[in-house]
GROMACS .gro file of C-alpha atoms in nm:
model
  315
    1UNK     CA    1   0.000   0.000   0.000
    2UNK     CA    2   0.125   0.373  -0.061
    3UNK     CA    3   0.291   0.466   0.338
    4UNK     CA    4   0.117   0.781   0.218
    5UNK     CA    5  -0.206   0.640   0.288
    6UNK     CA    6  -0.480   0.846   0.481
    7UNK     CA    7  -0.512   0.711   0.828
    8UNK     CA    8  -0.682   0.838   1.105
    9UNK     CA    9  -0.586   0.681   1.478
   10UNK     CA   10  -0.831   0.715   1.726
   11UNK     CA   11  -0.710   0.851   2.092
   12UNK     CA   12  -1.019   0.778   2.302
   13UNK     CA   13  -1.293   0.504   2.288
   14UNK     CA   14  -1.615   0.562   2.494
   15UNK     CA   15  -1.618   0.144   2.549
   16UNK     CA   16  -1.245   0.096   2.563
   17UNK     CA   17  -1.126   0.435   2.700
   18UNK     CA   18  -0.757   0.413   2.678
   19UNK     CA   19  -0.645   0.371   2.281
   20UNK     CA   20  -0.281   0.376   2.260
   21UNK     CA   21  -0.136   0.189   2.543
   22UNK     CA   22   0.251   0.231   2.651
   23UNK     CA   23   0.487  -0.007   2.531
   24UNK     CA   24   0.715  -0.258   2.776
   25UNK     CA   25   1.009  -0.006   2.615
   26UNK     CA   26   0.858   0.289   2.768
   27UNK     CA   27   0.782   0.214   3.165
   28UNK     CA   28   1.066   0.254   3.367
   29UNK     CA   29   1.228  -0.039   3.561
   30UNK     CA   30   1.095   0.057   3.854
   31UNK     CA   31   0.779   0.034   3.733
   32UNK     CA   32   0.816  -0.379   3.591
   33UNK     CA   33   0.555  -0.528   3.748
   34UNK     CA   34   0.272  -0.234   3.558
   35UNK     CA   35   0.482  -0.342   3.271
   36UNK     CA   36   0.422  -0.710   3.276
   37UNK     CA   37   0.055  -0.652   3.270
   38UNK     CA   38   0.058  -0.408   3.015
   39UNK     CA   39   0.234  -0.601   2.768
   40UNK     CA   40  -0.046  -0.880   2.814
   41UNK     CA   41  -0.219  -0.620   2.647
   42UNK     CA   42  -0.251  -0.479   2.296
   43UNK     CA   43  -0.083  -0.180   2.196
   44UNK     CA   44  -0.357  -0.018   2.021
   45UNK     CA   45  -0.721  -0.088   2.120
   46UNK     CA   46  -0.899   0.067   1.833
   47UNK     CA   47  -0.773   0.243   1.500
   48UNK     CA   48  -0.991   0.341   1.200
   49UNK     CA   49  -0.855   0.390   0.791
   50UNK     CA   50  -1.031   0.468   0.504
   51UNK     CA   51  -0.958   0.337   0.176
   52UNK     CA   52  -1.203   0.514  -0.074
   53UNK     CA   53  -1.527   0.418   0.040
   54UNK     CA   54  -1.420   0.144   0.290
   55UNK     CA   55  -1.405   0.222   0.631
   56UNK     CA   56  -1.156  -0.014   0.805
   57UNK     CA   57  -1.267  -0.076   1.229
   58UNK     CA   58  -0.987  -0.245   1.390
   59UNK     CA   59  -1.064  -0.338   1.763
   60UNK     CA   60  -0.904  -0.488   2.025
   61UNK     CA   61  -1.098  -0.614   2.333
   62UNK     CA   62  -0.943  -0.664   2.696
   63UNK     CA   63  -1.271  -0.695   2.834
   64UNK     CA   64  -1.588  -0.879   2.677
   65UNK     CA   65  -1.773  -0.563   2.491
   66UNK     CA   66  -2.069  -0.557   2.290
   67UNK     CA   67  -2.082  -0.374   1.980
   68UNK     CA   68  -2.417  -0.259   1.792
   69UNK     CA   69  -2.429  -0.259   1.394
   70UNK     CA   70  -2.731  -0.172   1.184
   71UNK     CA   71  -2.710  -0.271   0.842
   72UNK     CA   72  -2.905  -0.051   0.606
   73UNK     CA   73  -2.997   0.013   0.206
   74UNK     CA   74  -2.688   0.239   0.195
   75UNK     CA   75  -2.465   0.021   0.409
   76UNK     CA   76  -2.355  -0.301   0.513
   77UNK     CA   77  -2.090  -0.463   0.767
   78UNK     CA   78  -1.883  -0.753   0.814
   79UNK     CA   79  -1.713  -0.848   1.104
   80UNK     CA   80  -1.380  -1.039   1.047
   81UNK     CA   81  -1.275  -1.168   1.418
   82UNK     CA   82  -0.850  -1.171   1.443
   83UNK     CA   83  -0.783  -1.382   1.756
   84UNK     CA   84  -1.074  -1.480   2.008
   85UNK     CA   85  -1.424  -1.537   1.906
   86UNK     CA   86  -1.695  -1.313   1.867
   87UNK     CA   87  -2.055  -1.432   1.940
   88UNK     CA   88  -2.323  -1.220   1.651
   89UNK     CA   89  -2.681  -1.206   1.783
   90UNK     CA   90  -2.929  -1.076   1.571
   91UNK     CA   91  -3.299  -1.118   1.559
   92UNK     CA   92  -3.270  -1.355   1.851
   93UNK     CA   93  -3.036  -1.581   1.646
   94UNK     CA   94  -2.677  -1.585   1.773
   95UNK     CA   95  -2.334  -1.752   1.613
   96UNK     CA   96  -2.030  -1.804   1.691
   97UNK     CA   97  -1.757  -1.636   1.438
   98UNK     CA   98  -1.394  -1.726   1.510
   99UNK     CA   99  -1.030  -1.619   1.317
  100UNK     CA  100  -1.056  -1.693   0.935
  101UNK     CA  101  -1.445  -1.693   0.925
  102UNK     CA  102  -1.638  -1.398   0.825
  103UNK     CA  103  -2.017  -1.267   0.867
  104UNK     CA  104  -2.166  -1.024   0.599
  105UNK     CA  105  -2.403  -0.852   0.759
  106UNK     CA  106  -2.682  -0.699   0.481
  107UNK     CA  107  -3.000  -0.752   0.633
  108UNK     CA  108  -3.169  -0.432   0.692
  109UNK     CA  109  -3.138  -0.528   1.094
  110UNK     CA  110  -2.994  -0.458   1.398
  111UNK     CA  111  -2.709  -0.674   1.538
  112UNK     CA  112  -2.528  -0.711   1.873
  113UNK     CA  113  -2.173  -0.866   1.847
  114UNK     CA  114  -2.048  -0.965   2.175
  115UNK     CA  115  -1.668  -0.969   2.148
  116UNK     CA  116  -1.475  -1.211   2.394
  117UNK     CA  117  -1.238  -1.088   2.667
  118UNK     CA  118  -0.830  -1.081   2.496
  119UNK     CA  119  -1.029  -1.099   2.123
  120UNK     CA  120  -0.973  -0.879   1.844
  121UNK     CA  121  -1.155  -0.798   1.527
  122UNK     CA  122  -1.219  -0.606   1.221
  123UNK     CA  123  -1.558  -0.418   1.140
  124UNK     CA  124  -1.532  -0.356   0.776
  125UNK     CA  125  -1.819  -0.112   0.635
  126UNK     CA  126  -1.860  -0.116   0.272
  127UNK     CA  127  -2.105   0.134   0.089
  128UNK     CA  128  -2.368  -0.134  -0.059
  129UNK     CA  129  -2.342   0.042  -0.418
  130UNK     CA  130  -1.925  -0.021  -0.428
  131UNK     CA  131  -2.014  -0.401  -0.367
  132UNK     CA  132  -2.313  -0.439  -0.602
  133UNK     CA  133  -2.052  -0.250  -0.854
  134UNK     CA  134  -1.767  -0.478  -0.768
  135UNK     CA  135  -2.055  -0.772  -0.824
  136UNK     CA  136  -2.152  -0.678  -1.143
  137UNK     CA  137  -1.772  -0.559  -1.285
  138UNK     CA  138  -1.689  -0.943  -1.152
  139UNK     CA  139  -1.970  -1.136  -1.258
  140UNK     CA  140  -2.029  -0.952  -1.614
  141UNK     CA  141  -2.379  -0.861  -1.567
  142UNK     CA  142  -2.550  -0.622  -1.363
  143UNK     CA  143  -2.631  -0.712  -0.977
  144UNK     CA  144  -2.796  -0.642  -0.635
  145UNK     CA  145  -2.695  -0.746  -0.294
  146UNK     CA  146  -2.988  -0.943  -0.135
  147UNK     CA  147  -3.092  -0.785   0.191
  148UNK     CA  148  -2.937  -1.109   0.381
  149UNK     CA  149  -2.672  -1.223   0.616
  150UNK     CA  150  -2.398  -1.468   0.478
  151UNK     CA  151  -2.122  -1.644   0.688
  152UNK     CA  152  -1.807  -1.708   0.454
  153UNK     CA  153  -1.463  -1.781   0.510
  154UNK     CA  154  -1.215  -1.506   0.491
  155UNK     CA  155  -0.901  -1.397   0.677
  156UNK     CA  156  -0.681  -1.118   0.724
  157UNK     CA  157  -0.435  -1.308   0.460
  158UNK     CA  158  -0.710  -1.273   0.214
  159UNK     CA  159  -0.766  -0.928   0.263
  160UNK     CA  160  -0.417  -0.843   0.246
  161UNK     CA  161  -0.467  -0.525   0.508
  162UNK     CA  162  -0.196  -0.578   0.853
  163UNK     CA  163  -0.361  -0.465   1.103
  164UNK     CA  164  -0.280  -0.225   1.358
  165UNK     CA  165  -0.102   0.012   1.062
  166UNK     CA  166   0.078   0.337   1.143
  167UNK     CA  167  -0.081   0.658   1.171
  168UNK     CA  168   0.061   0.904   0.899
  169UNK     CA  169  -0.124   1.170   0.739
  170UNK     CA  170  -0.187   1.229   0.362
  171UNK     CA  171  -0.433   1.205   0.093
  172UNK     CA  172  -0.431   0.827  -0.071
  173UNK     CA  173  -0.243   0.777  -0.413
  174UNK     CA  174  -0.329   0.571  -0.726
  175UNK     CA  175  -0.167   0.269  -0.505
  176UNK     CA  176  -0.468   0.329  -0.255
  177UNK     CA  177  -0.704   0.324  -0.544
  178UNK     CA  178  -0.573  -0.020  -0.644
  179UNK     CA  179  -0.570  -0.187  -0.349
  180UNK     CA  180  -0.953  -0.069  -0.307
  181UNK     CA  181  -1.074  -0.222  -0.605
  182UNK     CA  182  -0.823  -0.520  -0.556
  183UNK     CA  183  -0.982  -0.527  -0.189
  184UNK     CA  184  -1.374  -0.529  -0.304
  185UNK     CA  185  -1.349  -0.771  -0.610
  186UNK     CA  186  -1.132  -1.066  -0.411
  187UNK     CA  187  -1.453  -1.059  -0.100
  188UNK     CA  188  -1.671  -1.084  -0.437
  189UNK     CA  189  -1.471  -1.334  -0.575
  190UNK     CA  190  -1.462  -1.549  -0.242
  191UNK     CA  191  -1.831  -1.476  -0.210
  192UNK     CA  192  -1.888  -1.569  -0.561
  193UNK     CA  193  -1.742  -1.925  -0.481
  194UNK     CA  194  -1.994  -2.020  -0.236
  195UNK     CA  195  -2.338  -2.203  -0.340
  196UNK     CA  196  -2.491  -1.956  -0.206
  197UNK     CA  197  -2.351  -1.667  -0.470
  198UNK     CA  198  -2.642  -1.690  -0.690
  199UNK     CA  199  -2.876  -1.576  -0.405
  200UNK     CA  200  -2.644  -1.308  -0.275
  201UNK     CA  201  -2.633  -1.145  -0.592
  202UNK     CA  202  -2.951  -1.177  -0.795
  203UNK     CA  203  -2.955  -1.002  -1.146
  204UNK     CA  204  -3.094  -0.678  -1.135
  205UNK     CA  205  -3.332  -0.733  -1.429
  206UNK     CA  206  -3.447  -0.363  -1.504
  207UNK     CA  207  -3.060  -0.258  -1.548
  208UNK     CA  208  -2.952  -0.561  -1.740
  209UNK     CA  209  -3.215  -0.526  -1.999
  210UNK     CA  210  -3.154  -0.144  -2.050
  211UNK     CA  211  -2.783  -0.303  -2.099
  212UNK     CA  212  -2.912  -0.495  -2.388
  213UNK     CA  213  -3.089  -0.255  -2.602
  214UNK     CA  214  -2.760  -0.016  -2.547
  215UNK     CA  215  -2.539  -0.316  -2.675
  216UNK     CA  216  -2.789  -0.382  -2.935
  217UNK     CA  217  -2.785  -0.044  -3.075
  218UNK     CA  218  -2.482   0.142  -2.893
  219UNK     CA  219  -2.482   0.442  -3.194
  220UNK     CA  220  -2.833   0.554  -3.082
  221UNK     CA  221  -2.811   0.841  -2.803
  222UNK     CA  222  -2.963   0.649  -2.545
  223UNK     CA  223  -3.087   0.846  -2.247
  224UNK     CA  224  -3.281   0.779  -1.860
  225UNK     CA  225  -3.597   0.832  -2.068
  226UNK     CA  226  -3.596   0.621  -2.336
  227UNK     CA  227  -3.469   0.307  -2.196
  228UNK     CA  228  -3.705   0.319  -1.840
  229UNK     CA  229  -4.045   0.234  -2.038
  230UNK     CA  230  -3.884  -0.014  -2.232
  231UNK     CA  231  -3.759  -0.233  -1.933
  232UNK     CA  232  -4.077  -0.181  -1.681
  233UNK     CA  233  -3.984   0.130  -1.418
  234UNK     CA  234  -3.942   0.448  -1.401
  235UNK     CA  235  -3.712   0.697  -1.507
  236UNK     CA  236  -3.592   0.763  -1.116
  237UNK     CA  237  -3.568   0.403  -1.031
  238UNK     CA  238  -3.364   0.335  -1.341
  239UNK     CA  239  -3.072   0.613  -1.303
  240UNK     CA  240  -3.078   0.485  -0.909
  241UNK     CA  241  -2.998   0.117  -1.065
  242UNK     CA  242  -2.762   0.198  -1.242
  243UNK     CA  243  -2.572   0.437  -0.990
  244UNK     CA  244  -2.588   0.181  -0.717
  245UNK     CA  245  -2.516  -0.131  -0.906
  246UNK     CA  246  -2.293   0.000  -1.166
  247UNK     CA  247  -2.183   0.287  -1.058
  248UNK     CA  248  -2.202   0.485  -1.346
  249UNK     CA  249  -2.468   0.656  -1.584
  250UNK     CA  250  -2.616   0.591  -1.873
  251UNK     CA  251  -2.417   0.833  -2.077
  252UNK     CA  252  -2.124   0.702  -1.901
  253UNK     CA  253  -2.213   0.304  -2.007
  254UNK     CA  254  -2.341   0.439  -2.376
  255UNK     CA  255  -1.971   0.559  -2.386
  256UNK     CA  256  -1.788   0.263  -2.237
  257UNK     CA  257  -1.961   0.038  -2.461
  258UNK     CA  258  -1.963   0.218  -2.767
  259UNK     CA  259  -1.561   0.231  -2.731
  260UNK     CA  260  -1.557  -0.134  -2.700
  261UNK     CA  261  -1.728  -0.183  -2.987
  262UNK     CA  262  -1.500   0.021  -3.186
  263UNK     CA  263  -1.176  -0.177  -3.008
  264UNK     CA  264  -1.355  -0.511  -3.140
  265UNK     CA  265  -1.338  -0.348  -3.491
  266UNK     CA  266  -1.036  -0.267  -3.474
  267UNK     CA  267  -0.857  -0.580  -3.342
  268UNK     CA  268  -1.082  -0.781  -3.578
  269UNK     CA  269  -0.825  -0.814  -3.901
  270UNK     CA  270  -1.159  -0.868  -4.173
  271UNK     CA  271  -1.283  -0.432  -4.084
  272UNK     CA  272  -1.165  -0.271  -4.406
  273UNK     CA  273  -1.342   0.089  -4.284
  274UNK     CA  274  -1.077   0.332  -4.152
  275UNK     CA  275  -1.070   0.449  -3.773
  276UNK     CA  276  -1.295   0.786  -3.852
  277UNK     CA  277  -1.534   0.540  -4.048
  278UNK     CA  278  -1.573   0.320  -3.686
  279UNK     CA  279  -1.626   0.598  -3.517
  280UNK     CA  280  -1.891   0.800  -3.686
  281UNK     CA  281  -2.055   0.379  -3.695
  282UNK     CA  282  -2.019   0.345  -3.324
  283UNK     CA  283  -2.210   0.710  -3.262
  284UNK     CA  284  -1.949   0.931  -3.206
  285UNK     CA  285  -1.967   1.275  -3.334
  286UNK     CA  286  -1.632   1.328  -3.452
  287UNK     CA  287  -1.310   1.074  -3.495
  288UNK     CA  288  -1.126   1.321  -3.276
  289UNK     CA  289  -1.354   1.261  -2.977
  290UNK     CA  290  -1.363   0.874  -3.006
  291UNK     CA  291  -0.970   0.868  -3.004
  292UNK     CA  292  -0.909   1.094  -2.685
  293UNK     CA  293  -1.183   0.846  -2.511
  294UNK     CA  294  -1.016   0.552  -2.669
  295UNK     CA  295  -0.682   0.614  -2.517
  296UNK     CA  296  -0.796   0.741  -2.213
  297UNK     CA  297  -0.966   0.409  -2.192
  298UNK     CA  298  -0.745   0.173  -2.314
  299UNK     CA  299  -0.377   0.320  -2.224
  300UNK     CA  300  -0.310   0.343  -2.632
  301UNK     CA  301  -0.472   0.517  -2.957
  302UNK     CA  302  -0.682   0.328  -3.232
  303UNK     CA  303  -0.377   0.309  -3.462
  304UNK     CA  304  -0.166   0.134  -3.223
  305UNK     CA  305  -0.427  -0.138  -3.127
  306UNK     CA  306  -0.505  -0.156  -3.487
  307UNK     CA  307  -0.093  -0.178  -3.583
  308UNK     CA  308  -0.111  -0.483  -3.342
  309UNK     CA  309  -0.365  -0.672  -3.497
  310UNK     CA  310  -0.209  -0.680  -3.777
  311UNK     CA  311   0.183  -0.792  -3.664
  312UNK     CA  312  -0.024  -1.089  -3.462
  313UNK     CA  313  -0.191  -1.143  -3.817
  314UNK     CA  314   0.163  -1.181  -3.983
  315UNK     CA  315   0.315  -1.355  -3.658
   0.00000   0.00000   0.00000
């Protein structure tokens, strides 16, 4: 991760009180037998990072605590326990979670997690949009996180966050970026390999049809109002969809998927046109607009990708 990283370490803890506890280093001979007990402890007791939308909850428990989460349509926890075990009650229902097991937490609900004495855990809250968009960028189609709770495996290994980090202070960097997306699609990815992945992330049907009739025609100017009457809601619900399990608009996916079309062209060796021929057929005003999209999308301009197919023609 970039050490420039924004993170934010908390100095007081209504439930814990004392954060940052001394280390055996910094207690004075004298004082050996405070230091003996203190180094049965953890050094931190709580720190908080974020990375982009994910808010990162490390806590460490000397005493049993209890600690309230309510899941709702914006969104969702899960709580990761580290060392210890950490008993989840909600509804009545309780479970025990213990290190390398994992509870998503997306029913619209309130839930108690009771955190043993010498445990330690992370709370990781995601916005529900950045995982629906991580589900669908995944799984190739557009999707919705089902208002439920899943238990999964999953590990600080698999996360790849060590945990407590130093405090420094900065704004994140493209690294930070990375290891966000990197961070969201491997929990789909390990929630995708349950049986269970099917019913955590149903289709969303009114955005995936809208899809196809863009992909069917992308040169057409597509907009909110043409495409919410043809798949069954309304214009409002429709640009919500597509911000929350996309996370982009329609203009935005017109765009991405009119580009693609015109890098399939190109890479195919049987197109004759030339480049401003694809792009005037893929909808875009002027040659000059499709190429500054093109290699801001793809890292490279038309000719190059184009040039390429060709050489791996001859090759």
């Amino acid at each position: 991760m970039n050490p420039n990283m924004a993170i934010r370490l908390e100095t007081h803890d209504a439930d814990n009180r004392a954060i940052a506890l001394p280390s055996v280093r910094a207690v004075a001979p004298h004082r050996h037998a405070v230091a003996v007990r203190e180094a049965a402890r953890p050094a931190v007791l709580r720190q908080r990072f974020k990375l982009g939308p994910l808010d990162f909850d490390y806590r460490a428990f000397p005493r049993q605590r209890v600690v309230a989460l309510s899941s709702t349509d914006a969104t969702v926890h899960i709580v990761m326990p580290i060392t210890g075990t950490a008993v989840v009650v909600t509804e009545g229902k309780a479970q025990t979670l213990s290190a390398g097991s994992a509870l998503l937490l997306g029913a619209i609900t309130r839930t108690a997690v009771v955190c043993a004495a010498g445990s330690s855990a992370l709370f990781l809250h995601i916005p529900r949009a950045a995982i629906q968009s991580a589900a669908s960028r995944v799984l190739g189609s557009p999707r919705r996180l089902a208002a439920i709770d899943h238990l999964f495996g999953w590990s600080l290994d698999d996360l790849g966050a060590q945990l407590p980090r130093a405090s420094v202070a900065a704004e994140p960097g493209q690294d930070d970026r990375v290891l966000e997306q990197r961070t969201l699609d491997g929990l789909v990815k390990r929630l995708r390999e349950d049986a269970a992945a099917d019913t955590l992330f149903p289709v969303a049907r009114s955005v995936q049809r809208a899809v196809e009739h863009i992909r069917a025609n992308p040169q057409h100017s597509w907009t909110i109002n043409d495409l919410a009457p043809m798949v069954g809601v309304t214009p409002g619900t429709l640009r919500r969809n597509f911000r929350t399990c996309l996370g982009n608009t329609v203009t935005q996916l017109v765009q991405q998927i009119r580009i693609e079309w015109v890098r399939a062209r190109l890479e195919s060796v049987t197109e004759s046109r030339s480049i401003s021929d694809i792009a005037l057929a893929a909808g875009f005003g002027a040659p000059g607009v499709m190429s500054r999209t093109y290699q801001r999308h793809f890292g490279e301009t038309p000719s190059k990708t184009r040039a390429r197919a060709f050489r791996a023609m001859r090759d």
